[in-house]
Short mmCIF file of C-alpha atoms and ligand atoms in Angstrom, two decimals:
data_model
loop_
_atom_site.label_atom_id
_atom_site.label_comp_id
_atom_site.label_asym_id
_atom_site.label_seq_id
_atom_site.Cartn_x
_atom_site.Cartn_y
_atom_site.Cartn_z
CA MET A 266 51.86 1.62 23.18
CA ARG A 267 49.98 -1.81 23.14
CA ILE A 268 52.80 -3.98 24.14
CA LEU A 269 52.23 -7.58 24.13
CA ILE A 270 54.80 -9.61 26.46
CA LEU A 271 54.94 -13.37 26.06
CA GLY A 272 56.93 -15.36 28.20
CA GLY A 273 55.04 -12.95 30.54
CA ASP A 274 55.88 -14.98 33.89
CA GLY A 275 59.52 -15.34 33.20
CA TYR A 276 62.76 -14.62 34.40
CA LEU A 277 63.10 -11.28 32.00
CA GLY A 278 59.30 -11.18 30.80
CA TRP A 279 57.91 -10.04 34.58
CA PRO A 280 60.55 -7.13 34.96
CA THR A 281 59.79 -6.25 30.92
CA ALA A 282 55.96 -6.00 31.72
CA MET A 283 56.37 -4.32 34.96
CA HIS A 284 58.81 -1.78 32.78
CA PHE A 285 56.93 -1.16 30.14
CA ALA A 286 53.55 -0.65 32.26
CA GLY A 287 55.12 1.47 34.62
CA GLY A 288 56.35 3.83 31.86
CA GLY A 289 52.38 4.52 30.71
CA HIS A 290 52.49 1.55 28.02
CA GLU A 291 49.19 -0.90 28.07
CA VAL A 292 50.80 -4.02 28.62
CA LEU A 293 49.35 -7.70 28.50
CA ALA A 294 51.25 -10.34 29.86
CA VAL A 295 50.84 -14.00 28.39
CA ASP A 296 52.20 -17.38 29.79
CA ASN A 297 51.77 -20.82 29.69
CA TYR A 298 53.95 -21.74 32.80
CA LEU A 299 55.72 -23.82 30.70
CA ARG A 300 58.98 -23.01 33.04
CA ARG A 301 57.43 -23.73 35.86
CA THR A 302 55.62 -26.85 34.92
CA ILE A 303 59.32 -28.31 33.75
CA ALA A 304 61.22 -26.65 37.00
CA GLN A 305 58.76 -29.12 39.34
CA GLN A 306 59.73 -32.59 36.87
CA THR A 307 63.59 -31.74 37.01
CA GLN A 308 63.25 -30.79 40.59
CA SER A 309 64.76 -27.17 39.78
CA GLU A 310 62.77 -24.84 41.26
CA ALA A 311 63.19 -21.54 42.21
CA LEU A 312 65.25 -20.46 45.42
CA MET A 313 62.28 -18.00 46.17
CA ALA A 314 58.86 -18.78 45.80
CA SER A 315 57.40 -16.28 43.42
CA PRO A 316 53.61 -15.75 43.37
CA ASN A 317 51.39 -16.78 39.76
CA LEU A 318 51.17 -14.16 37.36
CA HIS A 319 47.73 -13.02 38.35
CA ALA A 320 48.70 -12.90 41.80
CA ARG A 321 51.86 -10.66 41.04
CA ALA A 322 50.05 -8.28 38.45
CA LYS A 323 47.00 -7.86 41.67
CA LEU A 324 49.75 -6.76 43.91
CA PHE A 325 51.97 -4.87 41.47
CA GLU A 326 48.57 -2.65 40.22
CA SER A 327 48.17 -2.25 44.38
CA LEU A 328 51.97 -0.37 44.60
CA SER A 329 51.96 1.23 41.84
CA GLY A 330 48.69 2.09 40.27
CA HIS A 331 49.86 0.73 36.80
CA ARG A 332 48.13 -2.61 35.41
CA ILE A 333 49.26 -5.51 33.66
CA GLN A 334 46.44 -7.75 31.87
CA VAL A 335 47.17 -11.08 32.14
CA GLN A 336 46.05 -14.10 30.01
CA ILE A 337 47.19 -17.75 30.18
CA GLY A 338 47.72 -19.94 27.05
CA ASP A 339 50.14 -21.57 25.06
CA CYS A 340 51.90 -19.65 22.14
CA ALA A 341 52.03 -22.81 20.63
CA ASP A 342 48.68 -23.28 20.02
CA PHE A 343 48.23 -20.70 16.93
CA ARG A 344 43.91 -20.36 17.66
CA PHE A 345 44.49 -19.40 21.32
CA LEU A 346 47.90 -16.80 19.94
CA GLU A 347 45.81 -15.59 17.17
CA ASP A 348 42.81 -14.66 19.58
CA VAL A 349 44.95 -12.42 21.41
CA VAL A 350 46.78 -10.48 18.77
CA ARG A 351 43.11 -9.93 17.31
CA SER A 352 41.84 -9.03 20.04
CA PHE A 353 44.87 -7.24 21.69
CA LEU A 354 46.10 -5.27 18.80
CA PRO A 355 49.28 -5.16 19.94
CA ASP A 356 51.81 -2.07 18.30
CA ALA A 357 55.07 -4.32 19.99
CA ILE A 358 55.31 -7.98 20.66
CA VAL A 359 58.05 -8.82 22.68
CA HIS A 360 58.89 -12.63 22.54
CA TYR A 361 60.60 -14.48 24.76
CA ALA A 362 57.94 -17.37 25.37
CA GLU A 363 60.89 -20.16 24.28
CA GLN A 364 62.31 -23.20 26.42
CA PRO A 365 65.47 -21.56 27.27
CA SER A 366 67.60 -24.37 28.94
CA ALA A 367 69.85 -25.70 27.25
CA PRO A 368 70.60 -28.79 29.49
CA TYR A 369 67.23 -29.58 29.35
CA SER A 370 66.93 -29.18 25.60
CA MET A 371 69.98 -32.16 25.52
CA ILE A 372 68.36 -34.70 28.95
CA GLY A 373 67.14 -36.93 25.74
CA PHE A 374 64.84 -37.03 22.80
CA SER A 375 61.65 -36.09 24.35
CA GLU A 376 62.76 -32.97 25.99
CA ALA A 377 65.03 -32.46 22.80
CA GLN A 378 61.39 -32.77 20.98
CA GLN A 379 59.31 -30.45 23.33
CA THR A 380 61.77 -27.66 22.85
CA LEU A 381 62.18 -28.04 19.27
CA ASN A 382 58.28 -27.82 18.66
CA ASN A 383 57.52 -25.12 21.54
CA ASN A 384 60.48 -23.00 20.34
CA LEU A 385 59.68 -22.97 16.70
CA ASN A 386 55.63 -23.28 16.78
CA ALA A 387 55.65 -20.87 19.23
CA THR A 388 57.60 -18.25 16.60
CA PHE A 389 56.06 -19.50 13.47
CA ASN A 390 52.58 -18.24 15.52
CA VAL A 391 53.71 -15.51 16.60
CA ILE A 392 54.71 -14.47 12.70
CA TRP A 393 51.41 -15.55 10.96
CA ALA A 394 49.40 -14.05 13.89
CA VAL A 395 51.08 -10.73 13.01
CA LEU A 396 51.19 -10.89 9.37
CA MET A 397 46.96 -11.59 9.50
CA HIS A 398 45.97 -9.34 12.21
CA ALA A 399 48.40 -7.21 13.23
CA PRO A 400 51.01 -6.53 10.17
CA ASP A 401 52.00 -3.52 11.24
CA CYS A 402 53.01 -4.83 14.69
CA GLN A 403 56.70 -4.36 15.20
CA ILE A 404 58.30 -8.00 16.71
CA VAL A 405 60.84 -7.84 19.15
CA LYS A 406 62.20 -11.65 19.43
CA LEU A 407 64.82 -12.77 21.85
CA GLY A 408 67.55 -15.03 20.54
CA THR A 409 70.81 -15.94 21.91
CA MET A 410 75.06 -15.18 21.05
CA GLY A 411 74.90 -18.37 21.85
CA GLU A 412 73.63 -18.89 17.66
CA TYR A 413 77.41 -18.03 16.56
CA GLY A 414 78.90 -20.20 18.67
CA THR A 415 82.72 -19.60 19.39
CA PRO A 416 84.19 -18.95 15.82
CA ASN A 417 87.54 -18.33 15.33
CA VAL A 418 86.71 -15.05 13.52
CA ASP A 419 85.31 -12.07 15.03
CA ILE A 420 81.37 -12.23 15.24
CA GLU A 421 79.42 -9.54 13.30
CA GLU A 422 75.84 -8.05 14.54
CA GLY A 423 73.87 -10.78 12.82
CA TRP A 424 75.38 -9.93 9.31
CA ILE A 425 78.29 -10.42 6.99
CA GLU A 426 79.18 -9.73 3.06
CA ILE A 427 80.92 -12.40 1.78
CA GLU A 428 83.11 -11.84 -1.73
CA HIS A 429 82.91 -14.84 -3.54
CA LYS A 430 84.86 -15.39 -7.36
CA GLY A 431 84.69 -11.49 -7.19
CA ARG A 432 80.98 -11.07 -6.69
CA LYS A 433 79.70 -9.62 -3.10
CA GLU A 434 76.49 -10.61 -0.96
CA LYS A 435 75.59 -10.16 2.42
CA PHE A 436 74.16 -13.25 4.49
CA LEU A 437 72.92 -13.83 7.87
CA TYR A 438 76.80 -14.48 9.90
CA PRO A 439 77.10 -18.13 9.80
CA ARG A 440 75.94 -19.97 12.75
CA GLN A 441 76.91 -23.30 14.59
CA ALA A 442 75.39 -23.62 17.86
CA GLY A 443 76.02 -25.91 21.03
CA SER A 444 73.01 -27.11 21.95
CA LEU A 445 69.59 -28.07 20.40
CA TYR A 446 67.97 -24.91 22.44
CA HIS A 447 70.26 -22.84 20.43
CA THR A 448 69.53 -24.12 17.46
CA THR A 449 66.00 -23.72 17.44
CA LYS A 450 66.67 -20.18 18.41
CA VAL A 451 68.98 -20.28 15.10
CA LEU A 452 65.83 -22.12 13.53
CA ASP A 453 63.36 -19.02 14.53
CA THR A 454 65.76 -16.35 13.12
CA ASP A 455 65.79 -18.20 9.68
CA LEU A 456 62.27 -18.22 9.74
CA LEU A 457 61.63 -15.12 10.79
CA TRP A 458 64.24 -13.78 7.88
CA PHE A 459 62.01 -15.91 5.46
CA TYR A 460 59.13 -14.11 6.31
CA VAL A 461 60.86 -10.82 6.45
CA ARG A 462 61.99 -10.37 2.95
CA THR A 463 58.82 -12.45 1.78
CA TYR A 464 55.97 -10.27 3.50
CA GLY A 465 57.85 -6.94 5.09
CA LEU A 466 57.36 -7.77 8.81
CA ARG A 467 59.86 -5.52 11.03
CA VAL A 468 61.70 -7.58 13.57
CA THR A 469 64.62 -7.16 15.93
CA ASP A 470 66.27 -10.24 16.64
CA LEU A 471 68.24 -9.55 19.92
CA MET A 472 71.50 -12.07 20.26
CA GLN A 473 71.94 -11.59 24.14
CA GLY A 474 74.22 -13.46 26.06
CA PRO A 475 73.54 -14.61 29.93
CA VAL A 476 71.96 -12.02 32.38
CA TYR A 477 71.88 -11.75 35.49
CA GLY A 478 70.62 -9.48 38.51
CA LEU A 479 67.54 -9.85 40.74
CA SER A 480 66.85 -5.93 41.25
CA THR A 481 65.08 -3.68 39.05
CA GLN A 482 63.08 -0.41 39.79
CA GLU A 483 59.79 -1.91 40.00
CA ALA A 484 60.95 -5.36 41.34
CA GLU A 485 62.39 -3.01 44.60
CA LEU A 486 58.28 -2.33 45.45
CA ASP A 487 58.06 -5.81 46.88
CA GLU A 488 60.09 -8.80 47.37
CA ARG A 489 57.29 -10.66 45.88
CA LEU A 490 57.67 -8.94 42.48
CA MET A 491 61.59 -10.05 42.47
CA PRO A 492 62.58 -11.93 38.97
CA ASN A 493 62.28 -15.89 39.70
CA PHE A 494 66.12 -17.16 40.42
CA HIS A 495 66.92 -20.45 39.30
CA TYR A 496 70.30 -21.85 40.42
CA ASP A 497 70.37 -25.46 39.63
CA ASP A 498 72.48 -26.98 36.59
CA ILE A 499 69.01 -26.91 34.10
CA PHE A 500 67.75 -23.07 34.76
CA GLY A 501 70.54 -21.74 36.28
CA THR A 502 73.34 -19.53 34.48
CA VAL A 503 76.58 -19.70 35.40
CA VAL A 504 76.42 -16.50 37.55
CA ASN A 505 73.35 -17.99 39.26
CA ARG A 506 75.11 -21.15 39.79
CA PHE A 507 78.29 -19.53 41.23
CA LEU A 508 76.82 -17.03 43.94
CA VAL A 509 74.49 -19.60 45.41
CA GLN A 510 78.09 -22.16 45.68
CA ALA A 511 79.54 -18.95 47.50
CA VAL A 512 76.80 -18.72 49.99
CA ALA A 513 76.52 -22.37 50.31
CA GLY A 514 79.88 -22.83 50.86
CA VAL A 515 80.64 -25.00 48.30
CA PRO A 516 83.40 -24.52 45.98
CA LEU A 517 82.12 -22.81 42.47
CA THR A 518 82.13 -25.72 39.84
CA VAL A 519 83.99 -24.53 36.55
CA TYR A 520 83.39 -26.68 33.98
CA GLY A 521 86.60 -27.46 31.80
CA LYS A 522 89.25 -25.68 31.97
CA GLY A 523 87.07 -22.15 32.58
CA GLU A 524 88.50 -20.33 29.71
CA GLN A 525 85.49 -20.02 27.98
CA VAL A 526 83.91 -16.42 27.17
CA ARG A 527 80.78 -15.01 27.20
CA GLY A 528 79.25 -11.86 26.51
CA TYR A 529 77.08 -10.88 29.86
CA LEU A 530 74.44 -8.16 30.98
CA ASN A 531 72.27 -7.02 33.49
CA LEU A 532 68.99 -7.21 33.90
CA ASN A 533 68.55 -3.50 34.22
CA ASP A 534 70.07 -3.51 30.17
CA THR A 535 67.99 -6.04 28.97
CA LEU A 536 65.32 -4.04 29.88
CA GLN A 537 66.82 -0.86 28.24
CA CYS A 538 67.40 -3.21 25.15
CA VAL A 539 64.10 -4.26 24.96
CA GLY A 540 62.65 -0.59 26.10
CA LEU A 541 65.28 0.75 22.84
CA ALA A 542 64.43 -1.61 20.66
CA VAL A 543 60.75 -0.64 20.90
CA GLU A 544 60.68 2.43 20.92
CA LYS A 545 62.99 2.93 17.75
CA PRO A 546 61.56 -0.01 15.77
CA ALA A 547 63.47 -2.23 12.80
CA ALA A 548 61.50 -0.54 9.34
CA ASN A 549 59.37 -2.69 7.36
CA GLY A 550 60.64 -5.17 5.40
CA GLU A 551 63.76 -5.20 8.19
CA LEU A 552 65.33 -8.16 10.36
CA ARG A 553 67.74 -5.82 12.80
CA ILE A 554 70.05 -7.92 14.52
CA LEU A 555 71.79 -6.28 17.65
CA ASN A 556 74.18 -8.00 19.70
CA GLN A 557 72.99 -8.05 23.24
CA PHE A 558 75.73 -7.94 25.99
CA THR A 559 77.98 -5.40 27.58
CA GLU A 560 81.00 -7.40 29.12
CA LEU A 561 83.35 -10.31 27.95
CA PHE A 562 84.94 -12.53 30.66
CA SER A 563 85.75 -16.45 31.12
CA VAL A 564 84.06 -18.65 33.02
CA ASN A 565 87.50 -18.42 35.33
CA GLU A 566 87.03 -14.56 35.38
CA LEU A 567 83.47 -14.85 36.78
CA ALA A 568 84.54 -17.19 39.40
CA ASP A 569 87.31 -14.54 40.67
CA ARG A 570 84.30 -11.35 40.72
CA VAL A 571 82.29 -14.06 43.30
CA GLN A 572 85.14 -14.52 45.08
CA ARG A 573 85.89 -11.49 45.64
CA ALA A 574 82.58 -10.42 46.36
CA GLY A 575 82.20 -13.13 48.45
CA LYS A 576 85.25 -11.65 50.55
CA ARG A 577 83.43 -8.39 51.14
CA LEU A 578 80.74 -10.55 53.11
CA GLY A 579 82.98 -12.75 54.84
CA LEU A 580 82.22 -15.70 52.53
CA GLU A 581 85.32 -17.76 52.15
CA VAL A 582 84.70 -18.85 48.43
CA LYS A 583 86.88 -21.77 46.19
CA VAL A 584 86.97 -22.99 43.17
CA GLN A 585 86.80 -26.74 41.64
CA THR A 586 86.98 -27.62 37.96
CA LEU A 587 84.85 -30.60 37.27
CA ALA A 588 84.89 -32.37 33.78
CA ASN A 589 83.23 -30.25 31.17
CA PRO A 590 79.76 -32.09 30.54
CA ARG A 591 79.15 -29.87 27.73
CA LYS A 592 80.59 -30.27 24.09
CA GLU A 593 82.35 -26.92 24.08
CA LYS A 594 85.77 -25.17 23.13
CA GLU A 595 87.37 -24.60 26.67
CA GLU A 596 90.00 -21.97 25.20
CA HIS A 597 89.19 -20.07 22.26
CA TYR A 598 88.89 -16.53 19.92
CA TYR A 599 86.12 -14.68 20.68
CA ASN A 600 85.30 -11.64 19.71
CA PRO A 601 82.01 -10.55 18.92
CA VAL A 602 81.12 -6.85 17.73
CA HIS A 603 78.47 -4.72 20.13
CA LYS A 604 77.86 -1.87 18.89
CA GLY A 605 73.82 -1.17 17.64
CA LEU A 606 72.51 -1.26 21.13
CA LEU A 607 75.06 1.17 22.38
CA GLU A 608 74.15 3.86 19.33
CA LEU A 609 70.88 3.65 19.77
CA GLY A 610 71.53 4.64 23.67
CA LEU A 611 72.13 2.24 25.72
CA LYS A 612 73.90 2.94 28.99
CA PRO A 613 75.67 0.05 30.61
CA HIS A 614 75.23 -1.12 34.00
CA LEU A 615 78.75 -3.35 34.96
CA MET A 616 78.56 -6.42 37.05
CA THR A 617 80.63 -4.27 39.60
CA GLU A 618 81.49 -5.96 43.34
CA GLU A 619 78.70 -4.27 44.20
CA VAL A 620 76.06 -5.50 42.60
CA LEU A 621 76.97 -9.03 42.84
CA SER A 622 77.56 -8.44 46.65
CA ASP A 623 73.62 -7.20 46.12
CA MET A 624 72.74 -10.59 44.94
CA LEU A 625 74.67 -12.31 47.71
CA ALA A 626 72.78 -10.73 50.12
CA LYS A 627 69.45 -11.39 48.72
CA ILE A 628 70.60 -15.30 48.45
CA ILE A 629 71.93 -15.25 51.82
CA ARG A 630 68.90 -14.38 52.96
CA CYS A 631 67.37 -17.70 51.46
CA LYS A 632 69.90 -19.85 52.92
CA GLU A 633 68.02 -22.24 54.79
CA GLN A 634 66.31 -23.16 51.38
CA ILE A 635 69.44 -24.14 49.23
CA ASP A 636 70.28 -27.52 47.90
CA ALA A 637 73.45 -27.67 47.02
CA THR A 638 73.30 -30.71 45.32
CA LYS A 639 70.85 -29.42 42.63
CA ILE A 640 73.80 -27.12 40.59
CA LEU A 641 76.17 -30.31 40.21
CA PRO A 642 75.36 -31.11 36.50
CA ARG A 643 72.89 -34.20 35.86
CA VAL A 644 72.94 -33.85 31.87
CA ARG A 645 75.62 -34.79 29.76
CA TRP A 646 75.85 -33.74 25.83
CA ASP A 647 77.79 -36.95 24.55
CA THR A 648 75.11 -39.28 26.49
CA ALA A 649 71.94 -37.30 25.19
CA GLY A 650 71.67 -38.85 22.09
CA THR A 651 71.11 -42.12 23.12
CA LYS A 652 68.29 -41.47 25.78
CA SER A 653 65.00 -41.60 25.18
CA GLY A 654 64.23 -39.01 27.63
CA HIS A 655 61.21 -38.74 30.24
N1 LIG B 241 67.55 -15.46 30.52
C1 LIG B 241 69.11 -15.52 30.09
O1 LIG B 241 70.16 -15.39 30.31
C2 LIG B 241 69.12 -15.78 28.39
C3 LIG B 241 70.06 -15.22 27.23
C4 LIG B 241 69.76 -15.36 25.80
C5 LIG B 241 68.42 -15.77 25.06
N2 LIG B 241 67.61 -15.75 26.60
C6 LIG B 241 65.96 -16.08 26.02
O2 LIG B 241 64.86 -15.05 26.71
C7 LIG B 241 63.93 -15.03 26.68
C8 LIG B 241 63.37 -15.50 27.88
O3 LIG B 241 64.25 -16.05 28.85
P1 LIG B 241 64.13 -16.32 30.57
O4 LIG B 241 65.57 -16.38 30.88
O5 LIG B 241 63.42 -15.54 31.12
O6 LIG B 241 63.51 -17.52 30.81
P2 LIG B 241 62.24 -18.44 31.21
O7 LIG B 241 61.92 -19.93 30.86
O8 LIG B 241 62.43 -17.92 32.53
O9 LIG B 241 60.93 -17.45 30.94
C9 LIG B 241 60.41 -17.93 29.36
C10 LIG B 241 58.69 -18.04 29.85
O10 LIG B 241 58.21 -18.17 28.52
C11 LIG B 241 57.25 -19.16 28.92
N3 LIG B 241 56.87 -19.73 27.77
C12 LIG B 241 57.54 -20.80 27.25
N4 LIG B 241 57.12 -21.34 25.95
C13 LIG B 241 55.74 -20.77 26.03
C14 LIG B 241 54.73 -21.15 25.10
N5 LIG B 241 54.74 -21.78 24.61
N6 LIG B 241 53.11 -20.36 25.85
C15 LIG B 241 53.38 -19.56 26.46
N7 LIG B 241 54.33 -19.28 27.16
C16 LIG B 241 55.63 -19.88 27.14
C17 LIG B 241 57.74 -19.83 30.49
O11 LIG B 241 56.86 -20.50 30.77
C18 LIG B 241 58.04 -18.54 30.64
O12 LIG B 241 57.67 -18.10 31.68
C19 LIG B 241 63.99 -16.99 25.98
O13 LIG B 241 63.37 -17.21 24.64
C20 LIG B 241 65.31 -17.01 25.91
O14 LIG B 241 65.67 -18.03 25.23
C21 LIG B 241 67.45 -15.52 27.83
#
């Protein structure tokens, strides 16, 4: 298949590009280095420096024999994206090209505006480029479990049937996101649904939980092929922040009561899920929504797991509670359905002590580069509304 990866320089995009190319597909990776630019502006650079996309693709080809084509450009620029789609004529587009940091989107007006414009325009342009130039191409879009928030009832897989005054209808499951970034994902889903039901596009929207992991079959070929690893408060997920704190010998910073539960998954399972979505596509006129995570645990449980894995490597790991910079429920009901991907054939890789120890061992090799002050929260949800940003 001809597979276009938008956001191909990213944490998920790069391993996905290698994975599809390794599987014999024709792959084009597109990126405008927005993440690298924001990381520089906010002093949130990755722990391990990674070569640019052209250099990584060249290295991967020399080691594996598999080619990844690269184009640098902005998916929020319709003329650019239209040209890419018209000339490459993809069978599938995997759309990762968004500003994915919740804290960044909450810094102030400028960052909120950039997140909104970038994410909505990129998705809108993908839809139009497909409608105009490759109408049979399937779109696999990355959403987030954060679209649903933490309602006090079970979370269904994208849709819910409502009975109201004796009549029934199926609707998108109600969504109430906890940051402007997550809200752009809700709006993306609405845009996709409008164009799916109006023009018969075929779309899979993957509601993904936080992803962890540094190792994939292709990334093991050379450490310069490793996915980007951010550990700061802007781009670092809670898993990455905890692992780096464990190595740096500073206490793990749990926000608030630490009973916030989320659904996590291993990077190798993201590759499986996206692969399954592409191999077994949505039908024309179908917006297929799948909840993409494999395990649920609270922040406190995650801290325990990191503590145990650290002990195996002789690290003494302490835990500290911080006032929560976010506006979120710290104790809540959480029971999301996640059957669709298992039914498609997903075989989960779980967060074992071994997996965490393996990540810790990779981080220990870069211990000298760690700047532990980058991990403490710099963005507070309650003051974002009043700031103009950078
Ligand atoms: N990593 C996770 O834990 C996670 C969880 C849920 C959802 N997601 C979603 O998955 C997708 C990928 O996440 P990630 O962690 O790889 O993020 P990332 O920031 O590492 O990757 C996104 C890539 O897209 C690029 N990009 C952004 N806007 C662009 C544009 N207008 N044109 C071209 N390129 C652009 C960035 O430069 C970056 O390389 C995002 O949409 C994110 O919201 C990620």
